[in-house]
CSV table of C-alpha atoms in Angstrom, one decimal:
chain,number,residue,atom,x,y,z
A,1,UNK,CA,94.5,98.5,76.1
A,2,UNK,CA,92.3,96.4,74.7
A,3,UNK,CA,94.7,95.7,71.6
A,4,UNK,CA,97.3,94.7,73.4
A,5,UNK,CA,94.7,92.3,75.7
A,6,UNK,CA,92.9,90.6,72.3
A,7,UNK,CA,95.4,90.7,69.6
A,8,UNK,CA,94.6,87.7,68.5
A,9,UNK,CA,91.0,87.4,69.1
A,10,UNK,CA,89.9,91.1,67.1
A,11,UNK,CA,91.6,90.0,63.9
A,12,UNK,CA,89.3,86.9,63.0
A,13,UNK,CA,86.0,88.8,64.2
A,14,UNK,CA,86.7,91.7,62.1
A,15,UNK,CA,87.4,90.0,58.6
A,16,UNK,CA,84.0,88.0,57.3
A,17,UNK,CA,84.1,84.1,56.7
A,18,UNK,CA,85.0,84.7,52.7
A,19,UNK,CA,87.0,87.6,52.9
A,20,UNK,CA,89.2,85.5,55.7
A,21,UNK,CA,89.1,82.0,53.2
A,22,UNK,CA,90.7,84.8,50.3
A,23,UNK,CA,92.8,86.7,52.4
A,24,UNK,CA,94.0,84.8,54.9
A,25,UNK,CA,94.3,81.4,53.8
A,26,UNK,CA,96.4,80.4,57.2
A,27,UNK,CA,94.1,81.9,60.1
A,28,UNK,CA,96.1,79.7,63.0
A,29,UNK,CA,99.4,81.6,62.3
A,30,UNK,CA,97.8,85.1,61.4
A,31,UNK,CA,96.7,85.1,65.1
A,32,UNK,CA,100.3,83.4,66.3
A,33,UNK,CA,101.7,86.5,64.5
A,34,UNK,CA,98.9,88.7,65.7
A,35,UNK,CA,99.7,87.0,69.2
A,36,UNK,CA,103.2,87.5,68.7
A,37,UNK,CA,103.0,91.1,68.2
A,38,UNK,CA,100.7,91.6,71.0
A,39,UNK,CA,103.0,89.6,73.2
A,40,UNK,CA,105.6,91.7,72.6
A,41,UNK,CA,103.8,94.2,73.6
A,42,UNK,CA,102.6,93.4,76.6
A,43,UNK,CA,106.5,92.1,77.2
A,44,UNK,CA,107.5,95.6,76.5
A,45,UNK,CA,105.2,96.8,79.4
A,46,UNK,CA,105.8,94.7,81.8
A,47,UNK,CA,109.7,95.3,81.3
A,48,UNK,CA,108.8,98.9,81.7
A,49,UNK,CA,107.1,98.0,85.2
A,50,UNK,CA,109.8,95.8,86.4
A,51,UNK,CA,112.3,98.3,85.7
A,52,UNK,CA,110.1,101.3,87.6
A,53,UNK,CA,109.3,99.5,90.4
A,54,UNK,CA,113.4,98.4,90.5
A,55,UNK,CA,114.0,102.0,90.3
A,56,UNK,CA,111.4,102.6,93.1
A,57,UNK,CA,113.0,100.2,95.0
A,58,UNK,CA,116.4,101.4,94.6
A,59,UNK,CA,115.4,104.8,95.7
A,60,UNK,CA,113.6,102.6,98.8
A,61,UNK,CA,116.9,101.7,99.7
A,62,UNK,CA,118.6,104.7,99.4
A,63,UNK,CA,115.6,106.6,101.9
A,64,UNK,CA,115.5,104.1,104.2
A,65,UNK,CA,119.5,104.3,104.6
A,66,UNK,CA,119.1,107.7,105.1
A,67,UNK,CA,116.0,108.0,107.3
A,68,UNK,CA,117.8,105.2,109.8
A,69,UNK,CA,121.5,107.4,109.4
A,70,UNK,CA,119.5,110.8,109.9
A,71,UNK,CA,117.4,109.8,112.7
A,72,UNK,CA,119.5,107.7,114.6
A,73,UNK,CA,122.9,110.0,113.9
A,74,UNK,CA,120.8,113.3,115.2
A,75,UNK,CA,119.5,111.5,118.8
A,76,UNK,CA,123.3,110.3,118.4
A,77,UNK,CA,124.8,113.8,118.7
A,78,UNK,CA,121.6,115.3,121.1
A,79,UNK,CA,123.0,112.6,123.5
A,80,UNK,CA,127.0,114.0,122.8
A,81,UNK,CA,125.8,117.6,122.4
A,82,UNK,CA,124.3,117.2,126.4
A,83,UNK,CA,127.2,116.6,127.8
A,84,UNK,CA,128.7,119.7,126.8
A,85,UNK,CA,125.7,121.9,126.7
A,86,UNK,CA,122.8,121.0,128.9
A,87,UNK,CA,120.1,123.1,127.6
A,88,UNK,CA,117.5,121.2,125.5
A,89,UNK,CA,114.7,123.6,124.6
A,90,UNK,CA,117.1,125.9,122.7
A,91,UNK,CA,118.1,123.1,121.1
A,92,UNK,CA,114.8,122.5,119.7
A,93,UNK,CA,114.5,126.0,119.4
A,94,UNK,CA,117.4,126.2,117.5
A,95,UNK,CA,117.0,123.0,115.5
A,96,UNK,CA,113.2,124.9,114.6
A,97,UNK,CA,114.2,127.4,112.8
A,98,UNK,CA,115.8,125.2,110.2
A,99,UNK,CA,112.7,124.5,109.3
A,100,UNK,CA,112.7,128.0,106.9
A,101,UNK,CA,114.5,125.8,104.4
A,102,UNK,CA,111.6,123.5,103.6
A,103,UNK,CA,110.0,125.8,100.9
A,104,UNK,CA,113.2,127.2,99.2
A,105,UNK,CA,114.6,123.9,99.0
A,106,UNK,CA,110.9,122.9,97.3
A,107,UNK,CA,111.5,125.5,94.9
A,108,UNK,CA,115.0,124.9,93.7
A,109,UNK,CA,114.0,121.2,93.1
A,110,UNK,CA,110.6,122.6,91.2
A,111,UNK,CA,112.9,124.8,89.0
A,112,UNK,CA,115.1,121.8,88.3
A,113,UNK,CA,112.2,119.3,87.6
A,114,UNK,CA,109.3,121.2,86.5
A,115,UNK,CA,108.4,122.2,83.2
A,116,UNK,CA,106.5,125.0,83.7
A,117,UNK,CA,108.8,127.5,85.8
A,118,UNK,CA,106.9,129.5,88.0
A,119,UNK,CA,108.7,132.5,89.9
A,120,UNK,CA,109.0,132.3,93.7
A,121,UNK,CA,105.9,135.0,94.4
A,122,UNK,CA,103.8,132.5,91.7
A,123,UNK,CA,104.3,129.2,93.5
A,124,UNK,CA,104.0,130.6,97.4
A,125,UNK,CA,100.9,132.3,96.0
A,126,UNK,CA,99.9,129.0,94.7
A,127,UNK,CA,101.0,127.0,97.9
A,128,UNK,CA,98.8,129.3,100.1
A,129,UNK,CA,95.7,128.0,98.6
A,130,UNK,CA,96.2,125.3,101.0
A,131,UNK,CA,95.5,127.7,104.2
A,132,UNK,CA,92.0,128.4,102.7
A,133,UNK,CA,90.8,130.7,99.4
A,134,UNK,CA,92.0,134.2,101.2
A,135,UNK,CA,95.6,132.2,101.8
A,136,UNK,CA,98.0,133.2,104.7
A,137,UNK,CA,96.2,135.8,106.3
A,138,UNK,CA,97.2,136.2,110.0
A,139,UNK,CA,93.7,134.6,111.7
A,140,UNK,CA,95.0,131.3,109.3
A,141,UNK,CA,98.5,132.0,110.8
A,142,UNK,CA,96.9,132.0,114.6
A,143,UNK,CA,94.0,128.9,114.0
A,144,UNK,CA,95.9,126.6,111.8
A,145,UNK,CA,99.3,127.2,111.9
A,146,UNK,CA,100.3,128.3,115.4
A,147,UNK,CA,98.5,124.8,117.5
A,148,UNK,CA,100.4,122.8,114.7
A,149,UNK,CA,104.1,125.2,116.1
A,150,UNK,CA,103.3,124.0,119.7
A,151,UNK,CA,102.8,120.7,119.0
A,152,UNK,CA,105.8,120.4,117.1
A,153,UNK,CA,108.1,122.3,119.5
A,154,UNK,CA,106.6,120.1,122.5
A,155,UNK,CA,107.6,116.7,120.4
A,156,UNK,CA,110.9,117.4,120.0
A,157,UNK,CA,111.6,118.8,123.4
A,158,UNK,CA,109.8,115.9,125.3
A,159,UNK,CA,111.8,113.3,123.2
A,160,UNK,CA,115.4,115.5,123.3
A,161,UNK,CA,114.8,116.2,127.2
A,162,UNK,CA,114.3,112.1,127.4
A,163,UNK,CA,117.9,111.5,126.0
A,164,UNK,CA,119.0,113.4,129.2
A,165,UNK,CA,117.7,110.8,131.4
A,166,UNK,CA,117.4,107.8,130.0
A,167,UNK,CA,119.9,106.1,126.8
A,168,UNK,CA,119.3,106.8,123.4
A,169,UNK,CA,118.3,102.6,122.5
A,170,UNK,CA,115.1,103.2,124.7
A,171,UNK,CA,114.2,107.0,123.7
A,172,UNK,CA,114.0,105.5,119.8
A,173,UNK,CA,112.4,102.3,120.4
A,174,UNK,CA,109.7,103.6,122.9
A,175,UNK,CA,109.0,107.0,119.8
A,176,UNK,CA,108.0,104.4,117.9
A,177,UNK,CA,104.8,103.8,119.5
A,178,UNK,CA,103.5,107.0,118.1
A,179,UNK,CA,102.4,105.2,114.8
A,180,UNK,CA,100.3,102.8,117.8
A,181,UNK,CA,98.9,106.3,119.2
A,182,UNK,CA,98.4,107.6,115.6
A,183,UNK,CA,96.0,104.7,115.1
A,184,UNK,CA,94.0,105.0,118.3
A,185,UNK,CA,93.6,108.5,118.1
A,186,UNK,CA,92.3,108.1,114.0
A,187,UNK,CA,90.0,105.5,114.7
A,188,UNK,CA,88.4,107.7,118.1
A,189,UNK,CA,88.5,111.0,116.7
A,190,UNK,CA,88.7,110.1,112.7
A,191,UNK,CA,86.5,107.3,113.2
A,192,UNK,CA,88.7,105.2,111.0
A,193,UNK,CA,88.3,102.0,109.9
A,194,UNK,CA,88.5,99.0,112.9
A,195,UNK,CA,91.1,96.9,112.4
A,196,UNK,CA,91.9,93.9,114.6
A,197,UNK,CA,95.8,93.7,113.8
A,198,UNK,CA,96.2,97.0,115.0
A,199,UNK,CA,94.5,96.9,118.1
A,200,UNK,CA,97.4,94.2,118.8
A,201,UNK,CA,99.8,96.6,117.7
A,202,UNK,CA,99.0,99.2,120.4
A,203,UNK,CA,98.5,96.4,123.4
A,204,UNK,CA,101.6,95.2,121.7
A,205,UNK,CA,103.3,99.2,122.0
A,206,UNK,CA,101.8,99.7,125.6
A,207,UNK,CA,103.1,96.4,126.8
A,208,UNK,CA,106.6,97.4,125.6
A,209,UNK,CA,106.4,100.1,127.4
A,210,UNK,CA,105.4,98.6,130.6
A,211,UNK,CA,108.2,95.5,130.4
A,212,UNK,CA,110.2,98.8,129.3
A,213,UNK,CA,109.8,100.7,132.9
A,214,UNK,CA,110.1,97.2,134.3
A,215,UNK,CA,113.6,96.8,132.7
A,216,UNK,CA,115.7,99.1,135.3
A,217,UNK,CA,113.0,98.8,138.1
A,218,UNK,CA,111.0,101.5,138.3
A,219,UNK,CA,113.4,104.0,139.3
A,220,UNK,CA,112.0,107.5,139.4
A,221,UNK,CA,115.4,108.4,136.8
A,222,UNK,CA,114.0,106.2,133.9
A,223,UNK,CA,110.4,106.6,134.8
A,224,UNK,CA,110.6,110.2,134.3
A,225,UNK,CA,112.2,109.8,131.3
A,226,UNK,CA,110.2,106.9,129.9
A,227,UNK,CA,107.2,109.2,130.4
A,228,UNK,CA,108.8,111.9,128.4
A,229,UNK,CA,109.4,110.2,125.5
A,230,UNK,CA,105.7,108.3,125.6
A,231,UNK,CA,104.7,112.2,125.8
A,232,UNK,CA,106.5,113.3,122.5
A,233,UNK,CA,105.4,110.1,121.1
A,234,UNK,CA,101.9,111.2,122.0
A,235,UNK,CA,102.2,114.9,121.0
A,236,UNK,CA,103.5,113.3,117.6
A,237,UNK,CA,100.3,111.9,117.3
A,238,UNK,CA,98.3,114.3,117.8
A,239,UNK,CA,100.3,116.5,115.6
A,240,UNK,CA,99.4,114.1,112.8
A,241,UNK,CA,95.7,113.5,113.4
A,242,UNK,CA,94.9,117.2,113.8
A,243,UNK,CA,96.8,117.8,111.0
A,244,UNK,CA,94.6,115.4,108.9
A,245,UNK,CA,91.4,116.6,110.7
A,246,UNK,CA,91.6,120.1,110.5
A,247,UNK,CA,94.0,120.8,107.0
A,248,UNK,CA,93.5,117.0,105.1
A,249,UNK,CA,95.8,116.1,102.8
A,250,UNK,CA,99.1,118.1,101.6
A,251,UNK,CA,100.6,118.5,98.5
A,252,UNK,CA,104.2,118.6,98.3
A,253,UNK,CA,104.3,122.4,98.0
A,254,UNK,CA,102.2,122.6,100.8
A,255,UNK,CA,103.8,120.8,102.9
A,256,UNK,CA,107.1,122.8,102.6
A,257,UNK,CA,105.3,125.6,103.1
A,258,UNK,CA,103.5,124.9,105.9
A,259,UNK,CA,106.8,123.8,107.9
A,260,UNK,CA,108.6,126.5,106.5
A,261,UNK,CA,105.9,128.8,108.4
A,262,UNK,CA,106.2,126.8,111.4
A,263,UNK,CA,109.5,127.6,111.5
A,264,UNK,CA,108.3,131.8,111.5
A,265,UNK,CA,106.1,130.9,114.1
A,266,UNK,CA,109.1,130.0,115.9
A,267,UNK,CA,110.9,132.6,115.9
A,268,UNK,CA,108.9,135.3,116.2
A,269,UNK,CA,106.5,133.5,119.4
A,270,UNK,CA,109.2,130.9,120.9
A,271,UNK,CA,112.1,133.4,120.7
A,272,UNK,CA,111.5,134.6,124.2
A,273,UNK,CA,111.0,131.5,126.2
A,274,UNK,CA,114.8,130.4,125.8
A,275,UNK,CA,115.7,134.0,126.6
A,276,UNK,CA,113.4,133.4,129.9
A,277,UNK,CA,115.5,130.1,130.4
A,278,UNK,CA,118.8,131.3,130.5
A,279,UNK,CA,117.9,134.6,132.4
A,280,UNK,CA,116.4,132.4,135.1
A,281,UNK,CA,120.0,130.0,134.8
A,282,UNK,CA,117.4,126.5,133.6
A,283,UNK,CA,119.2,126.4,130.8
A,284,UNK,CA,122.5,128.8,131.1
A,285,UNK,CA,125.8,128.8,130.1
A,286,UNK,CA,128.5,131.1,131.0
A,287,UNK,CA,129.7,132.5,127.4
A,288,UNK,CA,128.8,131.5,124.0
A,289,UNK,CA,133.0,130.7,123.2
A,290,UNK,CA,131.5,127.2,125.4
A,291,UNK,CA,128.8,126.8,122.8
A,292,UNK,CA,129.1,123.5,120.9
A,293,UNK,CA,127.8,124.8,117.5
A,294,UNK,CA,129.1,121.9,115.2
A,295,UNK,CA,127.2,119.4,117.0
A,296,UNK,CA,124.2,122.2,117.4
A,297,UNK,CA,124.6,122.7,113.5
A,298,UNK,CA,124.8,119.3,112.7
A,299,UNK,CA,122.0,118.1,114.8
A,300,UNK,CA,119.7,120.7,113.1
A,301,UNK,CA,121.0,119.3,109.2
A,302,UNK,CA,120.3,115.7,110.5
A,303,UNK,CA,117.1,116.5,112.2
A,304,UNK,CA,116.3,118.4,109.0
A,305,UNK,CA,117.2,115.6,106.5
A,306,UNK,CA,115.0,113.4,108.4
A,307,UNK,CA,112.0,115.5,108.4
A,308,UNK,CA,112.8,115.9,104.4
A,309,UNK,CA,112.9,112.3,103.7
A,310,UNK,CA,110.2,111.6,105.7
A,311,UNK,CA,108.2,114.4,104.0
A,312,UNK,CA,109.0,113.9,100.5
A,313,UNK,CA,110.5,110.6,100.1
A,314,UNK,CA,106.9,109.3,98.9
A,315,UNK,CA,107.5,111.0,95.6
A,316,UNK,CA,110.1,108.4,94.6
A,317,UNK,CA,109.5,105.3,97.1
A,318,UNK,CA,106.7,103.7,99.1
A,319,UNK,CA,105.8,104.9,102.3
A,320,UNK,CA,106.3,101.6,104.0
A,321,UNK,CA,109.9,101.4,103.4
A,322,UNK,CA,110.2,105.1,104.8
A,323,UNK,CA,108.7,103.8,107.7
A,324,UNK,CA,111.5,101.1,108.5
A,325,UNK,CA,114.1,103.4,108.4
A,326,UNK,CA,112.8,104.5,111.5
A,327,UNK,CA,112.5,100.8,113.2
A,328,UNK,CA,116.2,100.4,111.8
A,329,UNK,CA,117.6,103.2,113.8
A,330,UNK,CA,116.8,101.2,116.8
A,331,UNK,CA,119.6,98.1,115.9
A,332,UNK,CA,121.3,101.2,115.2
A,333,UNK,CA,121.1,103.4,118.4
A,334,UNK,CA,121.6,99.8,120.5
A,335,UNK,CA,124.7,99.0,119.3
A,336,UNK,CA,126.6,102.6,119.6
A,337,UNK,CA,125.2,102.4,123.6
A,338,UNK,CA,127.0,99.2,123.7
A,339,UNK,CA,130.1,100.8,123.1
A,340,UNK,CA,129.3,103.7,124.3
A,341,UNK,CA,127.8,103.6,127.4
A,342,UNK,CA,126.7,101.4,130.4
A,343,UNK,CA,123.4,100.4,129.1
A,344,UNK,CA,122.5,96.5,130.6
A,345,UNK,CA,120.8,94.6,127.6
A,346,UNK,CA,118.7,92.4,129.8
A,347,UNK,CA,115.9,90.0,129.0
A,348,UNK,CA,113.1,92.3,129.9
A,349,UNK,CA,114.6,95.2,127.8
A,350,UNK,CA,115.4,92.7,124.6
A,351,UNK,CA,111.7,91.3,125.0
A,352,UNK,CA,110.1,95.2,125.4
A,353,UNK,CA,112.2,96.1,122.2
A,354,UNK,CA,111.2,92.9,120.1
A,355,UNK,CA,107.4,93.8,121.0
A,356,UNK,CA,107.3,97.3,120.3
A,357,UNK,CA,108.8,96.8,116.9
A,358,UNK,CA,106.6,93.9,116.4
A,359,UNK,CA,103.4,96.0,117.0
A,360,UNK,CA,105.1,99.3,114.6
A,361,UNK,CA,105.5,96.2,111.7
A,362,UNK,CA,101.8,95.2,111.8
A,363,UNK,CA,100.4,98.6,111.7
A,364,UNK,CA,103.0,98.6,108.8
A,365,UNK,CA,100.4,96.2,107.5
A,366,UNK,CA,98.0,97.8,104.6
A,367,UNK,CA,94.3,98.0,105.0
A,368,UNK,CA,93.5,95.2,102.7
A,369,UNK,CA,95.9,93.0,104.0
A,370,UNK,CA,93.7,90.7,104.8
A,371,UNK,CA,91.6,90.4,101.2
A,372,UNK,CA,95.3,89.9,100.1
A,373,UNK,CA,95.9,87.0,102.1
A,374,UNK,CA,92.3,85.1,101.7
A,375,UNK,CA,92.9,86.0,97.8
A,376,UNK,CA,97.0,84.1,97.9
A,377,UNK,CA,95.9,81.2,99.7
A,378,UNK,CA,92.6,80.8,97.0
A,379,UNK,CA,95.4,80.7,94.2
A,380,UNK,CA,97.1,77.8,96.3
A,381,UNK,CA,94.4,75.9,96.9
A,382,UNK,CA,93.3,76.3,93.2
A,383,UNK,CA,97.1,75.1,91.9
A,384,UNK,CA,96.7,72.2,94.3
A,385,UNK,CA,93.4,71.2,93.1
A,386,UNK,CA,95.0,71.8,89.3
A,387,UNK,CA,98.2,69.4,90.0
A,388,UNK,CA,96.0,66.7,91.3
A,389,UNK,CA,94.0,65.7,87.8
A,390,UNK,CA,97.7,66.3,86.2
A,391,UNK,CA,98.8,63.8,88.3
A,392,UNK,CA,95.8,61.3,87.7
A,393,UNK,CA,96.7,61.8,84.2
A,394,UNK,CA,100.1,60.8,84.6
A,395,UNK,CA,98.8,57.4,86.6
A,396,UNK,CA,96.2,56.6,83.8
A,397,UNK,CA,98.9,57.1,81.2
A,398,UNK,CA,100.4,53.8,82.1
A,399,UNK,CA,97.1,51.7,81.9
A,400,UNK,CA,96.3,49.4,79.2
A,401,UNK,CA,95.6,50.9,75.3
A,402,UNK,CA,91.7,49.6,75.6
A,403,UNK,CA,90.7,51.9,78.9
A,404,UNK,CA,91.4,54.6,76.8
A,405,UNK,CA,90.2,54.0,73.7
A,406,UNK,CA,86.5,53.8,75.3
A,407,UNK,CA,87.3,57.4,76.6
A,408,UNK,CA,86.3,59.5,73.5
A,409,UNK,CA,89.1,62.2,72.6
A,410,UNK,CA,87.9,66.1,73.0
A,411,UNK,CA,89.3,66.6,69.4
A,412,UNK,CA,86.2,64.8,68.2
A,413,UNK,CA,83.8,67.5,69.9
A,414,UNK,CA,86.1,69.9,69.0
A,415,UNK,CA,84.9,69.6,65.2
């Protein structure tokens, strides 16, 4: 590194005064060519930057396309797969146990990408180290896994039970307040660090949701549903902070492993309670011919592709551009209820949207966001400074040939 910094400078200091007068008789274009060289180099890096980050940003692109397509085309077809079969927990229920995918889908793209192939036995062995040094035993299964299965069923019930009663434009705008609740809840229980722009945020995301309620007038239809989707927003939350609290930080193994085993704890402890639902006619249907399972199968591949991007997208993008695919879903999901369905775009709703997403941009915002902006408006203030004694110079050019030959030239001190 420090070649390519000093090209120029280490040549001179490593040759003595006489062996430099014998050898090289022209010092001022050794380091031009010495410059040269190390120029070249340094061009050569930077093109290699400029072309990863376009890469990264390419992939950005593609993520955040499929993050707004994936989350906005599965609350989409919840809303269609209602009207034909009312029974949201087995939905999620259903949509759950796709989860089992996570860690053999991991594996197929470690056997494609890795060097070192490690059999299926290997890397879940190795995964497991994540649960603690004994594994996956079954008291890991039952502390860490099985509050993490609740959680996550409770989410996606709350917010898929909200499409019911409320549209799909509000549901997606008002989940988005879970990155608000994510911050509160890190900087009480996590003790994170304070941050004024973020305490905006979340007045920002609670006074959404109040001009939100205010929007159809407080009718017990949409209030019931507004607090259902502030609930799965919340449960999201807590999901996330526990998750950070009581396990850390995930590899990308790990991670597929550990939804892959929330999807076991589905189906061998949540099993029952949709049997219990249509037994007691909550959620019932009269024969399984009625069953929509296209728009079941497809809701669970959606919800699943989401969930992936979301999880792994990291490994080729940055996380903030993962993070707008979700705010984009909300232009998305406002436009189809146009056409769709009777929903009343009125000032208070437009201003409750505009607000919410406002408040999920700033806490978009990085943690040394504001170092970065006292550090840009130093570098202005120092060009403005350097463009004024340019300028001078440019005035004093035009004066007469005796005011400057008082001034003595720096070539003279030079020597």
């Amino acid at each position: 590194m420090h070649d390519m910094k000093h090209p120029a400078i280490l040549l001179p200091l490593s040759i003595s005064g006489d062996e430099r007068s014998r050898e090289s008789p022209a010092p001022a274009e050794a380091q031009m060519q010495a410059g040269a060289e190390g120029g070249g180099r340094v061009n050569r890096c930077c093109w290699k930057c400029s072309v990863t980050q376009v890469k990264k940003i390419f992939w950005g692109v593609a993520v955040v396309l499929g993050v707004c397509s994936s989350w906005s085309g599965s609350t989409q077809l919840a809303k269609l797969t209602f009207k034909k079969f009312d029974a949201p927990f087995t939905l999620t229920w259903f949509a759950t146990n796709w989860n089992f995918l996570f860690f053999p889908l991991y594996y197929l793209g470690h056997v494609f990408k890795s060097a070192e192939k490690q059999s299926p036995k290997q890397r879940y062995r190795e995964c497991c180290r994540f649960f603690g040094d004994n594994g996956l035993t079954l008291k890991v299964f039952f502390t860490k896994a099985a509050p993490f299965g609740v959680l996550w069923t409770l989410t996606n019930y709350l917010y898929l039970h909200a499409i019911k009663k409320i549209n799909t434009t509000d549901v997606s705008v008002l989940f988005c307040c879970n990155k608000a609740f994510v911050f509160l809840l890190s900087w009480i229980v996590l003790r994170d660090r304070f941050m004024g722009v973020r305490i905006v945020a979340a007045i920002f995301a609670i006074a959404g949701i109040v001009m939100m309620t205010y929007a159809d007038g407080f009718h017990s239809h949409s209030v019931i549903g507004i607090a259902l989707v502030v609930g799965s927003a919340s449960m999201s939350a807590l999901y996330k902070v526990l998750f950070k609290l009581l396990l850390g930080s995930a590899k990308f193994g790990e991670a597929a492993l550990f939804l892959s085993v929330l999807a076991v704890f589905n189906v061998l402890f949540v099993t029952c309670i949709p049997v219990i639902l249509y037994f007691t006619k909550v959620e019932y249907w009269s024969s399984f011919d009625i069953v929509p399972w296209g728009n079941l199968c497809g809701f669970s591949i959606l919800l699943l592709t989401f969930n992936i991007l979301l999880n792994f997208g990291i490994a080729i993008t940055y996380p903030t551009l993962i993070s707008l695919g979700i705010v984009l879903s909300v232009p998305v999901n406002a436009v189809v209820d146009h056409y769709t369905s009777e929903i009343v775009f009125n000032s208070v709703r437009v201003i409750a949207i505009i607000i919410i997403g406002l408040g999920f941009l700033l806490l978009l915002l990085p943690e040394e966001w504001d170092v970065w902006v006292i550090k840009l408006l130093t570098r202005l203030k120092v060009r403005k400074k350097e463009e004024i004694p340019e300028g001078n110079g440019d005035i004093a050019s035009g004066l007469p040939n005796k005011s400057r030959r008082t001034r003595p030239s720096m070539s003279s001190f030079a020597h």
